[in-house]
Amino acid sequence: MSVIEVRHLVKKYPSFELSDASFSVEAGRITGFIGRNGAGKTTTIKSMFNLIHPDGGEIDYFGKSLIGNEKEIKKRIGYSTGTVNWYPRKKIRDIVSIVRGFYDSWDDAAYRKYLELFNLDEQKAPIELSEGMKVKFNLLLALSHRAEVLILDEPTSGLDPFSRSELLDIFTGLKNDGVAVFFSTHIISDIEKCADDIVYISGGKIAAAMPLEQFVRELSAEGESLEDTMLRMERGDHNA
């Protein structure tokens, strides 16, 4: 079942245009969002969360338009942009006490579970954390209110290989519980390890949106890695 439907999304800037972007995200699946820097990944994700206002198109969650249902929908979604940029000097414990109030579905048991798993000290402030630990804290907030959908922009950025592997295992566990995980990354090997589906954006346009197996079968040459395929397609060679 599709929990997110993006249809004909358009966002125009003086030097860049997100053009007619369409794709869907299904419950219980991990969707990897790939593309080179500047391709439109962050613009798409911010549009999906109404953090920037698209110039055209429609975005539905759970069969409802984001427009007119934003408050209800956002209570069912976890969102992370990677590092924490707000309340840098407040203790984690105090930030959580504020965020908890926004969610009827806040789960203290889940919060404690991920606090321990991520080895975070709630007496510390974000300014005291490494970049990798900031990423983990942002994810802690997203995972603690039983979100049905996780939308993550470069969630593994700044993490060491062990922490990245740990996080991908968490994604797999969440997917097995029926959660939809949609995440962008420039670390293509992470996509190969855990993604069920691929959305590939190039120059502001969706170049492919399909299951990973289909992407490899139809677009990759024999013996070619996913990264090799993307690099070849970025050079304009679409023939496997």
Coordinates of C-alpha atoms in Angstrom, one line a residue, residues 85-232:
N85 CA 20.6 22.8 14.2
W86 CA 18.2 24.0 16.9
Y87 CA 18.4 24.4 20.7
P88 CA 22.2 23.7 20.5
R89 CA 22.8 24.6 24.2
K90 CA 19.8 22.9 25.8
K91 CA 20.3 19.5 27.3
I92 CA 18.8 16.5 25.4
R93 CA 16.5 15.8 28.3
D94 CA 15.0 19.3 28.1
I95 CA 14.6 19.2 24.3
V96 CA 12.8 15.9 24.6
S97 CA 10.4 17.3 27.2
I98 CA 9.4 20.0 24.6
V99 CA 9.2 17.7 21.6
R100 CA 7.2 15.0 23.5
G101 CA 4.3 17.5 23.9
F102 CA 3.7 17.6 20.1
Y103 CA 3.0 13.9 19.7
D104 CA 0.0 12.0 21.2
S105 CA 1.9 8.8 20.1
W106 CA 5.1 9.6 22.0
D107 CA 6.6 6.3 23.3
D108 CA 8.8 6.7 26.3
A109 CA 9.9 3.0 26.1
A110 CA 11.0 3.6 22.5
Y111 CA 12.8 6.7 23.5
R112 CA 14.7 4.9 26.3
K113 CA 15.5 2.0 23.9
Y114 CA 17.1 4.2 21.2
L115 CA 18.7 6.5 23.8
E116 CA 20.6 3.4 25.1
L117 CA 21.2 1.9 21.6
F118 CA 22.7 5.2 20.3
N119 CA 24.7 5.6 23.5
L120 CA 23.4 9.2 24.0
D121 CA 23.7 11.0 27.3
E122 CA 20.6 13.1 27.9
Q123 CA 22.5 15.4 30.2
K124 CA 24.5 16.7 27.2
A125 CA 23.5 19.4 24.8
P126 CA 23.7 19.0 21.0
I127 CA 26.7 21.5 20.9
E128 CA 28.7 18.9 22.9
L129 CA 28.0 16.1 20.5
S130 CA 30.1 14.9 17.5
E131 CA 28.5 15.2 14.1
G132 CA 27.7 11.5 14.1
M133 CA 26.0 11.7 17.5
K134 CA 24.0 14.7 16.4
V135 CA 22.6 12.6 13.6
K136 CA 21.7 9.9 16.1
F137 CA 20.0 12.4 18.3
N138 CA 17.9 13.7 15.4
L139 CA 16.9 10.1 14.6
L140 CA 16.1 9.5 18.3
L141 CA 13.4 12.1 18.1
A142 CA 12.1 10.8 14.9
L143 CA 11.9 7.2 16.2
S144 CA 10.3 8.0 19.5
H145 CA 6.7 8.7 18.5
R146 CA 5.9 5.5 16.7
A147 CA 6.0 7.2 13.2
E148 CA 4.4 5.2 10.4
V149 CA 6.7 6.9 7.9
L150 CA 10.3 8.0 8.2
I151 CA 11.6 10.7 5.8
L152 CA 15.3 11.1 6.2
D153 CA 17.7 13.4 4.4
E154 CA 21.2 12.0 4.5
P155 CA 20.7 10.2 7.8
T156 CA 24.0 8.3 7.6
S157 CA 26.1 11.4 6.9
G158 CA 28.9 11.8 9.4
L159 CA 28.5 8.3 10.9
D160 CA 31.4 5.8 11.0
P161 CA 30.9 2.5 9.1
F162 CA 29.9 0.6 12.3
S163 CA 27.2 3.2 13.2
R164 CA 26.0 3.2 9.6
S165 CA 25.6 -0.5 9.6
E166 CA 23.8 -0.3 13.0
L167 CA 21.4 2.3 11.6
L168 CA 20.6 0.2 8.5
D169 CA 19.8 -2.7 10.7
I170 CA 17.4 -0.4 12.6
F171 CA 15.8 0.6 9.3
T172 CA 15.3 -3.1 8.4
G173 CA 13.7 -3.8 11.8
L174 CA 11.3 -0.8 11.3
K175 CA 10.4 -2.0 7.8
N176 CA 9.5 -5.4 9.2
D177 CA 7.2 -3.7 11.6
G178 CA 5.4 -2.1 8.6
V179 CA 7.1 1.3 8.7
A180 CA 7.9 3.0 5.4
V181 CA 11.5 4.4 5.3
F182 CA 12.4 7.0 2.7
F183 CA 15.9 8.2 2.8
S184 CA 18.3 10.1 0.6
T185 CA 22.0 9.4 0.7
H186 CA 25.2 9.8 -1.4
I187 CA 26.6 6.6 0.1
I188 CA 25.3 4.2 -2.6
S189 CA 26.6 1.1 -0.8
D190 CA 24.0 1.8 2.0
I191 CA 21.3 1.6 -0.6
E192 CA 22.6 -1.7 -1.9
K193 CA 22.5 -3.2 1.6
C194 CA 19.0 -2.3 2.6
A195 CA 16.8 -0.7 0.0
D196 CA 13.8 -2.4 -1.5
D197 CA 13.0 0.4 -4.0
I198 CA 15.0 3.1 -5.7
V199 CA 14.0 6.7 -6.7
Y200 CA 16.8 8.1 -8.8
I201 CA 16.8 11.9 -9.6
S202 CA 19.0 13.6 -12.1
G203 CA 19.0 17.3 -13.0
G204 CA 15.7 17.9 -11.2
K205 CA 13.9 15.1 -13.0
I206 CA 13.0 11.6 -11.7
A207 CA 15.1 9.3 -14.0
A208 CA 13.9 6.0 -12.4
A209 CA 11.5 4.9 -9.7
M210 CA 11.2 1.2 -9.3
P211 CA 12.2 -1.8 -7.1
L212 CA 15.9 -2.2 -6.6
E213 CA 15.9 -5.6 -8.4
Q214 CA 14.2 -4.1 -11.4
F215 CA 16.6 -1.2 -11.5
V216 CA 19.6 -3.5 -11.5
R217 CA 18.0 -5.9 -14.0
E218 CA 17.0 -3.2 -16.5
L219 CA 19.6 -0.4 -16.1
S220 CA 22.8 -2.0 -14.8
A221 CA 25.4 -3.8 -17.0
E222 CA 26.7 -7.2 -15.9
G223 CA 29.0 -6.9 -12.9
E224 CA 28.3 -3.2 -12.5
S225 CA 27.6 -1.9 -9.0
L226 CA 24.7 0.5 -8.3
E227 CA 27.2 3.4 -8.0
D228 CA 28.8 2.5 -11.4
T229 CA 25.4 2.4 -13.0
M230 CA 24.5 5.9 -11.6
L231 CA 27.8 7.3 -12.6
R232 CA 27.4 6.0 -16.2

